Coordinates of C-alpha atoms in Angstrom, one line a residue:
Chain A
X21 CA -15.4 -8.4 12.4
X22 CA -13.5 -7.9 8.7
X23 CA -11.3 -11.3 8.4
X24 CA -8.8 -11.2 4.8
X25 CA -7.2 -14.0 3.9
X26 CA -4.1 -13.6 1.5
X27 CA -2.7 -16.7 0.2
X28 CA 1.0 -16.5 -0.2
X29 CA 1.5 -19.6 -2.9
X30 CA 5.3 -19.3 -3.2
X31 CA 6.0 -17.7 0.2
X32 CA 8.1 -19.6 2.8
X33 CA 6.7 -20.8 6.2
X34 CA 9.6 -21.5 7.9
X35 CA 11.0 -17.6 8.8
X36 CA 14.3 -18.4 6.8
X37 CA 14.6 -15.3 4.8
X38 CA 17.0 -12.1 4.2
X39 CA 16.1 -9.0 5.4
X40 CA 17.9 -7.6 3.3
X41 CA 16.5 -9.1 -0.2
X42 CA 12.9 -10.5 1.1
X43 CA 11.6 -10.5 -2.8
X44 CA 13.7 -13.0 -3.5
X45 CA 14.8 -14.8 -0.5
X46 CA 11.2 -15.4 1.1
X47 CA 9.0 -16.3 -2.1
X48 CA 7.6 -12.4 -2.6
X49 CA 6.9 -12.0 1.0
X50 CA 6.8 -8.3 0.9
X51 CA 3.8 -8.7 -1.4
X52 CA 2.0 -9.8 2.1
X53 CA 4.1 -7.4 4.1
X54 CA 2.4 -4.6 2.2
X55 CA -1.1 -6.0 2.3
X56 CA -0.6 -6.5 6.3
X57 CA -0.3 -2.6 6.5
X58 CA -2.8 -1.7 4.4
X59 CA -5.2 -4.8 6.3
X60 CA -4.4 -3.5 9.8
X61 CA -2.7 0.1 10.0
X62 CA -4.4 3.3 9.4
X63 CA -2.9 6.9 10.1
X64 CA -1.9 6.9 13.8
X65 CA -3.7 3.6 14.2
X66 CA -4.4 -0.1 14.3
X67 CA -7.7 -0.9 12.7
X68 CA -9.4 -3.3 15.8
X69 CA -11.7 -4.3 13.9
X70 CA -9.6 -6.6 11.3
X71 CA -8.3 -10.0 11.6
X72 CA -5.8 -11.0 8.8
X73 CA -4.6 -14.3 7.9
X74 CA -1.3 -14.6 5.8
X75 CA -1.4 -18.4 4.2
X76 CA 2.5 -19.2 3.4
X77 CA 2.4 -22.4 0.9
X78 CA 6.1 -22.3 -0.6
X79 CA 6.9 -25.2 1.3
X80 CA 3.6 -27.5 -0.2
X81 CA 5.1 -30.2 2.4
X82 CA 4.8 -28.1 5.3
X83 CA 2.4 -24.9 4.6
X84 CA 2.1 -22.1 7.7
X85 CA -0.4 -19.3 8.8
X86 CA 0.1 -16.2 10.7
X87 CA -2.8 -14.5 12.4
X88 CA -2.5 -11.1 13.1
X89 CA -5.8 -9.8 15.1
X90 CA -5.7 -5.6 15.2
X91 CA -7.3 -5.4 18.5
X92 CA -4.4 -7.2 20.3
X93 CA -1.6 -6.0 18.2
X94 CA 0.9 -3.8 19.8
X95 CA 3.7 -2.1 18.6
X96 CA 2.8 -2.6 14.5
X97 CA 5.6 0.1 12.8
X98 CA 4.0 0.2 8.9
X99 CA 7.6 -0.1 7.0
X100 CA 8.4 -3.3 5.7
X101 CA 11.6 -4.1 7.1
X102 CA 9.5 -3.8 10.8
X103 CA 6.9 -5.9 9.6
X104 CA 9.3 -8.7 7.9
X105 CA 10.8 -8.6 11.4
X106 CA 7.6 -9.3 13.0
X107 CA 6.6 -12.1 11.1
X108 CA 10.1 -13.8 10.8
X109 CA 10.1 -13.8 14.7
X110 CA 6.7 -15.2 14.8
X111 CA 7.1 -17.8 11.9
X112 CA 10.5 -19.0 13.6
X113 CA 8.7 -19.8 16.8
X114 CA 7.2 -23.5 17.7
X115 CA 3.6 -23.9 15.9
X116 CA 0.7 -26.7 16.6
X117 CA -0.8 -28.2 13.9
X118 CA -4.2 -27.4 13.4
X119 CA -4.3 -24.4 16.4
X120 CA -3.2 -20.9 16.5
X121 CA -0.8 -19.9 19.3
X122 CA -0.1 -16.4 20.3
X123 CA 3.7 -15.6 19.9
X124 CA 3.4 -12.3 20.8
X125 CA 0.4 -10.4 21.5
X126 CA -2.2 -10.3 18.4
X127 CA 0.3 -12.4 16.6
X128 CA -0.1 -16.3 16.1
X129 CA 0.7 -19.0 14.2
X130 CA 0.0 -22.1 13.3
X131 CA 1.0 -25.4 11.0
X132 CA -1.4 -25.9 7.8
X133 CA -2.9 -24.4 5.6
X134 CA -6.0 -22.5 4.5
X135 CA -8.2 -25.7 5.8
X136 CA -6.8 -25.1 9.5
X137 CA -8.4 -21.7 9.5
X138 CA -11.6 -22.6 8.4
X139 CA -12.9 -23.4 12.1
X140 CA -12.2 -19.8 13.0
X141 CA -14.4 -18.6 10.0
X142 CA -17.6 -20.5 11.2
X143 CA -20.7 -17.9 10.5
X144 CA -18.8 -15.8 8.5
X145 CA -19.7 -14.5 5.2
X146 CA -17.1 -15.6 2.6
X147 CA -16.2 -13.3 -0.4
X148 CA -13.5 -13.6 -2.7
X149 CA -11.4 -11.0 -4.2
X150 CA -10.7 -11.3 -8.4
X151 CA -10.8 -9.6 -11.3
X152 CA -14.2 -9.5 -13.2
X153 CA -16.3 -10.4 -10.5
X154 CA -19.5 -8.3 -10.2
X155 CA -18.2 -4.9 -8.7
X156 CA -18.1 -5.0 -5.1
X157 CA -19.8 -1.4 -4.8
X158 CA -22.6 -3.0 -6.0
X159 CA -23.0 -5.9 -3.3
X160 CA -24.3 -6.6 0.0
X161 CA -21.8 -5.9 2.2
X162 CA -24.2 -6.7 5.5
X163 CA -23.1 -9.4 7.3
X164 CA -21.7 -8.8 10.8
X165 CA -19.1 -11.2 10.3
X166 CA -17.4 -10.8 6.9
X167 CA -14.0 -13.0 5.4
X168 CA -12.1 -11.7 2.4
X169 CA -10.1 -14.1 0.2
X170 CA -7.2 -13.1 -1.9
X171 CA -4.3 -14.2 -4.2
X172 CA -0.9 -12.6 -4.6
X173 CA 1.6 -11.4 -7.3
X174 CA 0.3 -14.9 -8.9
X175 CA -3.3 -15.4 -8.4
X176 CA -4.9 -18.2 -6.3
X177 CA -4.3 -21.5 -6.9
X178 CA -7.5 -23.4 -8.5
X179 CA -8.6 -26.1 -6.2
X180 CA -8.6 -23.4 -3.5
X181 CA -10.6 -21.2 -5.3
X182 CA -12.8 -23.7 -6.2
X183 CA -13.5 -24.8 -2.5
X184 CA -13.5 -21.2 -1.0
X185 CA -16.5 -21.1 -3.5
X186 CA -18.1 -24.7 -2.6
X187 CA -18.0 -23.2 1.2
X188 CA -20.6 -20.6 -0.5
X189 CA -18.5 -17.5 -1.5
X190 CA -19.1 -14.9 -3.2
X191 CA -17.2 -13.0 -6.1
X192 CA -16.3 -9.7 -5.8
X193 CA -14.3 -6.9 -8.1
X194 CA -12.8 -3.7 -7.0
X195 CA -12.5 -1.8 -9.7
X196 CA -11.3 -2.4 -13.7
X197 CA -7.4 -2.7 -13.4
X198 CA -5.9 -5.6 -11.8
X199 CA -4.1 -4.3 -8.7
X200 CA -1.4 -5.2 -6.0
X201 CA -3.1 -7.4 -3.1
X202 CA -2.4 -4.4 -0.7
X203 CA -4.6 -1.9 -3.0
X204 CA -7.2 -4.7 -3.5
X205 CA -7.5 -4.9 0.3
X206 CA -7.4 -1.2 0.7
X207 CA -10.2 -0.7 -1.7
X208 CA -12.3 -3.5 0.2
X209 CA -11.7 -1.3 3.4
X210 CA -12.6 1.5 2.1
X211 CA -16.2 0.3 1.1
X212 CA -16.6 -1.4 4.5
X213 CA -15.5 2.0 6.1
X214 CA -18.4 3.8 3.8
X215 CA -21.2 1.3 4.7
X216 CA -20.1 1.5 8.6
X217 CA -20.5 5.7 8.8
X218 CA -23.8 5.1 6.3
Chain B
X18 CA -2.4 12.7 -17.5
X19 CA -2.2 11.8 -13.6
X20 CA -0.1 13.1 -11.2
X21 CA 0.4 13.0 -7.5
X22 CA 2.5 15.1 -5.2
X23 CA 3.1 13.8 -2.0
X24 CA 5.0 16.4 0.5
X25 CA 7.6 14.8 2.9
X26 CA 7.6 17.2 5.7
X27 CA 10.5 15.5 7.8
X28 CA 11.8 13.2 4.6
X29 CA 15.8 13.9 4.0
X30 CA 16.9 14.8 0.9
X31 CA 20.4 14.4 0.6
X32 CA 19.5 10.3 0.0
X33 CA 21.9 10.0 3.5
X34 CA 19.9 7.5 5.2
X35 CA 20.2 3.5 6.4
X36 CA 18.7 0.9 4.0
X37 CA 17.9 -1.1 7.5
X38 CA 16.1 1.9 9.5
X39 CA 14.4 3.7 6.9
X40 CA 11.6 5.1 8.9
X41 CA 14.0 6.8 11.4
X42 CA 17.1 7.7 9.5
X43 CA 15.4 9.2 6.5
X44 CA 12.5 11.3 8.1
X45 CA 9.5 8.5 7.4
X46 CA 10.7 8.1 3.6
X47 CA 9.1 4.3 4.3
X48 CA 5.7 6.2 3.9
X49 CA 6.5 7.9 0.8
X50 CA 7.8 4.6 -1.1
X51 CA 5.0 2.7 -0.2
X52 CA 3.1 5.9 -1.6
X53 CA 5.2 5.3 -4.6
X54 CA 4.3 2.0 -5.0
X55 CA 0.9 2.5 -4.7
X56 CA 0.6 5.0 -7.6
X57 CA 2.4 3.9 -10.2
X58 CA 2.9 -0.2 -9.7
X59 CA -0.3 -2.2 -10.3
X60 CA -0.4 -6.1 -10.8
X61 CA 2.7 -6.8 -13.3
X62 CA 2.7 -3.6 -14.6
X63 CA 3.8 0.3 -14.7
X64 CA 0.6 3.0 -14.6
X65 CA 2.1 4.3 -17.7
X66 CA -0.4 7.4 -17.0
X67 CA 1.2 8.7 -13.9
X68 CA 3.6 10.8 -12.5
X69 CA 4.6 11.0 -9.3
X70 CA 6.3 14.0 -7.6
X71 CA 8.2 13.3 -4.2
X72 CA 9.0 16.8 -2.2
X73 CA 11.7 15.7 0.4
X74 CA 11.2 18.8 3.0
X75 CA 13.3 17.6 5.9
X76 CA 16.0 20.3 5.4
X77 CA 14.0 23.6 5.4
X78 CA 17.4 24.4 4.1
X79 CA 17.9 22.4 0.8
X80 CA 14.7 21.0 -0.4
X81 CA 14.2 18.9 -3.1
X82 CA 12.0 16.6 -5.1
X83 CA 12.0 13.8 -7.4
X84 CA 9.6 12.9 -10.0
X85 CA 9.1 9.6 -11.3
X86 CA 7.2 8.8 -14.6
X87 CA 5.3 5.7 -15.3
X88 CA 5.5 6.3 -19.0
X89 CA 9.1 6.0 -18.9
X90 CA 10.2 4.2 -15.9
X91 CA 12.0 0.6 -16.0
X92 CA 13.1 -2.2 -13.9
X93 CA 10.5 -0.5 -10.6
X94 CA 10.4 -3.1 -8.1
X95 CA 7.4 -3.0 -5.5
X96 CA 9.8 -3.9 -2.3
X97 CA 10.2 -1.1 -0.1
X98 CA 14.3 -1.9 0.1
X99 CA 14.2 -1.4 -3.6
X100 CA 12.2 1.8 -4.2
X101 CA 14.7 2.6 -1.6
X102 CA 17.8 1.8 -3.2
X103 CA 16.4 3.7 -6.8
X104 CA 15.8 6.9 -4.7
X105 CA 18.9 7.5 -2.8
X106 CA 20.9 6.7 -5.6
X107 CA 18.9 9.5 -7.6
X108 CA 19.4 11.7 -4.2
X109 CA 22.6 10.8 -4.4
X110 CA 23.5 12.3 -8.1
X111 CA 24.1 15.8 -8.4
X112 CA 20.8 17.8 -9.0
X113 CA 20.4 21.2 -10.3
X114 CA 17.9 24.2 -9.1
X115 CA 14.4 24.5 -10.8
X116 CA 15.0 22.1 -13.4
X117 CA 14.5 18.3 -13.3
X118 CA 17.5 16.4 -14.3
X119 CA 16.9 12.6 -15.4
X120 CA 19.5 10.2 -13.2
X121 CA 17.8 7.0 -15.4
X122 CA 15.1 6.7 -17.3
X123 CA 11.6 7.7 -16.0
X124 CA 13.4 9.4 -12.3
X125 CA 14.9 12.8 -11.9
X126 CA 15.4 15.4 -9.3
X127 CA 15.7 18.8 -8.7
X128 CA 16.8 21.2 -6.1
X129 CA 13.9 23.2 -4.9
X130 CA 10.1 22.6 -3.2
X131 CA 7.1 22.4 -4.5
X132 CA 7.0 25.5 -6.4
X133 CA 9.9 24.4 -8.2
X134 CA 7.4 22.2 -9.9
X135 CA 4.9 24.4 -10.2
X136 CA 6.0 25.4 -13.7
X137 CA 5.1 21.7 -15.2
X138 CA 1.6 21.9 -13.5
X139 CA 0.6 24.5 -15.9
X140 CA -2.9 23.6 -17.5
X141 CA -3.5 20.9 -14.7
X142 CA -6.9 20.7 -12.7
X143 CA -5.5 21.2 -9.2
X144 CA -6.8 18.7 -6.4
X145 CA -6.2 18.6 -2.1
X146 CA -6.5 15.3 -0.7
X147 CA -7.6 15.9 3.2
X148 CA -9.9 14.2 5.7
X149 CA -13.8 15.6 5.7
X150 CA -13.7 17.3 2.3
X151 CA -16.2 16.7 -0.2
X152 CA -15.9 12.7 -1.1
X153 CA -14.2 12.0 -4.0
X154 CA -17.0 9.9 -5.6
X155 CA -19.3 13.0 -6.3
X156 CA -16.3 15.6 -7.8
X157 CA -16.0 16.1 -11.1
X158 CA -12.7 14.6 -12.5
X159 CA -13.1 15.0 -15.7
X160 CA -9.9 16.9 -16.6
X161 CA -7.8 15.5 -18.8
X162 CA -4.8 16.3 -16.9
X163 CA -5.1 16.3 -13.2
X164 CA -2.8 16.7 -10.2
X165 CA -3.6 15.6 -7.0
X166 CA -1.7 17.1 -3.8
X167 CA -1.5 14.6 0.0
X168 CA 0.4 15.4 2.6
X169 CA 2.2 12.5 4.6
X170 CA 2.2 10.7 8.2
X171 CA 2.4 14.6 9.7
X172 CA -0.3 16.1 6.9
X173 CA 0.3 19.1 5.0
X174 CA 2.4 22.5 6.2
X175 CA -0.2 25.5 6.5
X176 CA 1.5 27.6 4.3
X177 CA 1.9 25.0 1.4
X178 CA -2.0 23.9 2.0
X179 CA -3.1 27.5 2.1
X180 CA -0.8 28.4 -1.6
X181 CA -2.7 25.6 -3.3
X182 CA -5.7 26.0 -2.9
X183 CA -4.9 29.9 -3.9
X184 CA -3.9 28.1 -7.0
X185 CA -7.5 26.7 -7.7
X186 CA -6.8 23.6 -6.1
X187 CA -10.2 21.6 -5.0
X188 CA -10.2 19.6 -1.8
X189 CA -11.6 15.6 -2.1
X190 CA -11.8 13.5 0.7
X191 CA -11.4 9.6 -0.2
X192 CA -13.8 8.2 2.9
X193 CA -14.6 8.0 6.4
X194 CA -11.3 7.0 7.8
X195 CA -7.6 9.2 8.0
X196 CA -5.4 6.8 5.7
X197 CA -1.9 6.4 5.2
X198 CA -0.6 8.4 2.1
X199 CA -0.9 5.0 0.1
X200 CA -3.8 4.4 0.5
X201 CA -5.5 7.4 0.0
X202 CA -3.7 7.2 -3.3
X203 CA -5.1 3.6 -4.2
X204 CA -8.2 5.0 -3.5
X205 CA -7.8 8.2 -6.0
X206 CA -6.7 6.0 -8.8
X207 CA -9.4 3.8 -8.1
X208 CA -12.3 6.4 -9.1
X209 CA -10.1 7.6 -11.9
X210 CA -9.9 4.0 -13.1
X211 CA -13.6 3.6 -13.1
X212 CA -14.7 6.9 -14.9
X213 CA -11.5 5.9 -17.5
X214 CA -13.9 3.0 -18.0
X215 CA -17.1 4.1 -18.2

C-alpha cells in the first residue's frame, strides 16, 4: 500500500468554504484538491493501490482528516470544483474523534489531527517529502507498506516534522526545484510505478 | 527554452463555457488548466523558462490556441477557477489568424491549430509524449530549445501525431503508467530540471 499524508496547516476542517473562491475562503484548499488527483487518479482510473490522508489544521482548536482510500472510491471526477464538492460534503458530515468513519464509499473522516492517524500507519515505512533531502531516486523504496509526508503552499510545521522523524522517517527529495505538493506527489508516484514494473 | 503543446481535442474555443461545470461545458478544459498549472507554476513562483501552447480543437471549424509565457506572465494563480477565469477572458478577446495577439502580459491567442504555431517552433528539438515510447530518462535532451507535444484525456488525433513526427519529432515515454496530461508534464520538467542541474 502507498499512504501520503499532506498537511493542510491553514486549511479549514469544518466544510465552510466558497465554491466559488476556495483559495481564499478555505485556507488554500485547492492546493490539496490538486494533490488528491494527482495521489489517486490516473488516466481513465483510480490508482487502488493509494491511500491519502488530507490533515486540515486551520482551526488549531479543532483540526480534521479526510481519508480517501482508491480502492473504495467511486465516482472521483479529477476537476477541482468536483473534488471540493466531495470533500465539503464529507467534512460537513458528523466525525468521531480519534476514528475514521466512511461518509461515502472510500471517503472518511475523522476529528484530530496527524496523531489520530498514526494507528493506521503501524508497520509502515515513513518518508518525508522536502527539499534537499537525499534524492529519492537514489533510495530504498522496498517496503511493502510505504507513508509519504508532505507540506503545502507553506511547508510543514516544525514540531511535526520533527516527530514524523522521531517515529523513524526518512528524508527524501524529488528533484532540484521546489514544486507544488501535487507535482511532489506525482513525482513520488512515478518512482514507485518504475520500481513496481522493475 | 521549454515549451509544451498540449492538444484539446474536444476543448471549446470560443471561451463560452460555465465557471461551475468546467469539465462538461468546455470540452474537458479542467484537464488542460491543471496541465497549465503544472508547467509553468512551481512552489511561489513562475517557470520563467516555459511556454505553454494550449490548441482548443473542439470546433473542427474555428480552432484556436493560446500560448502562455512564464517569462512574462503575472498575477497566475494555481486554482483551477482562476486559470479559468484568465483563459476565457483571453478566448473572449478578439484574436486574429496565424498571428499571436497578447490580451495581457505573458497570454495571447490566435485563430488557427497547431500549424499556426508551427512557424515559432523553428530551430526547436521536436518531442511526442506517448505511453510505451522510449523512457524519458535515457533520451538525449540536450537541446537548448525544446518542445514537447501531449495529447489530453482522449490522446492525440492520428493525423496531428502522424505530422509531427514527420517534422522530426522524437517520442518519450515518462513511466509505466497512462497519466493525466499534468502529470506527464511534472514528470518532463522534472528530468529537465535535473540535467539543468547537473
Amino acid at each position: 500500500v502507498r499512504r501520503f499524508v499532506v498537511i493542510g496547516q491553514k486549511a479549514r476542517g469544518d466544510g465552510d468554504f466558497l465554491l466559488v473562491d476556495i483559495p481564499s475562503t478555505s485556507g488554500r484548499l485547492d492546493s490539496l484538491l490538486s494533490a488528491l488527483r494527482a495521489c489517486l487518479l490516473v488516466s481513465h482510473g483510480v490508482r487502488r493501490d493509494t491511500v491519502l490522508y488530507l490533515v486540515l489544521l486551520g482551526d488549531p482548536e479543532r483540526p480534521r482528516c479526510v481519508r480517501i482510500t482508491g480502492s473504495a472510491a467511486r465516482y472521483l471526477r479529477p476537476d477541482e470544483r468536483s473534488l471540493a464538492v466531495t470533500v465539503q460534503k464529507a467534512l460537513r458530515a458528523p466525525a468521531q474523534r480519534g476514528q475514521f468513519g466512511e461518509v461515502r464509499p472510500g471517503i472518511a473522516t475523522l476529528d484530530g489531527g496527524l496523531e489520530q492517524v498514526l494507528p493506521e500507519l503501524q508497520g509502515s515505512q515513513l518518508f518525508l517529502l522536502e527539499p534537499g533531502a537525499p534524492d529519492i531516486r537514489d533510495s530504498d523504496l522496498s517496503a511493502p507498506d510505504a507513508t509519504f509526508l508532505l507540506g503545502d503552499h507553506v511547508g510543514l510545521p516544525d514540531a511535526l516534522r520533527s516527530a514524523w522523524l522521531a517515529l523513524g522517517a526518512r528524508a527524501l527529495s524529488v528533484g532540484p526545484v521546489a514544486l507544488h505538493t501535487a507535482d511532489a506527489i506525482t513525482l513520488v508516484a512515478n518512482e514507485l510505478d518504475r520500481r513496481a514494473a522493475g
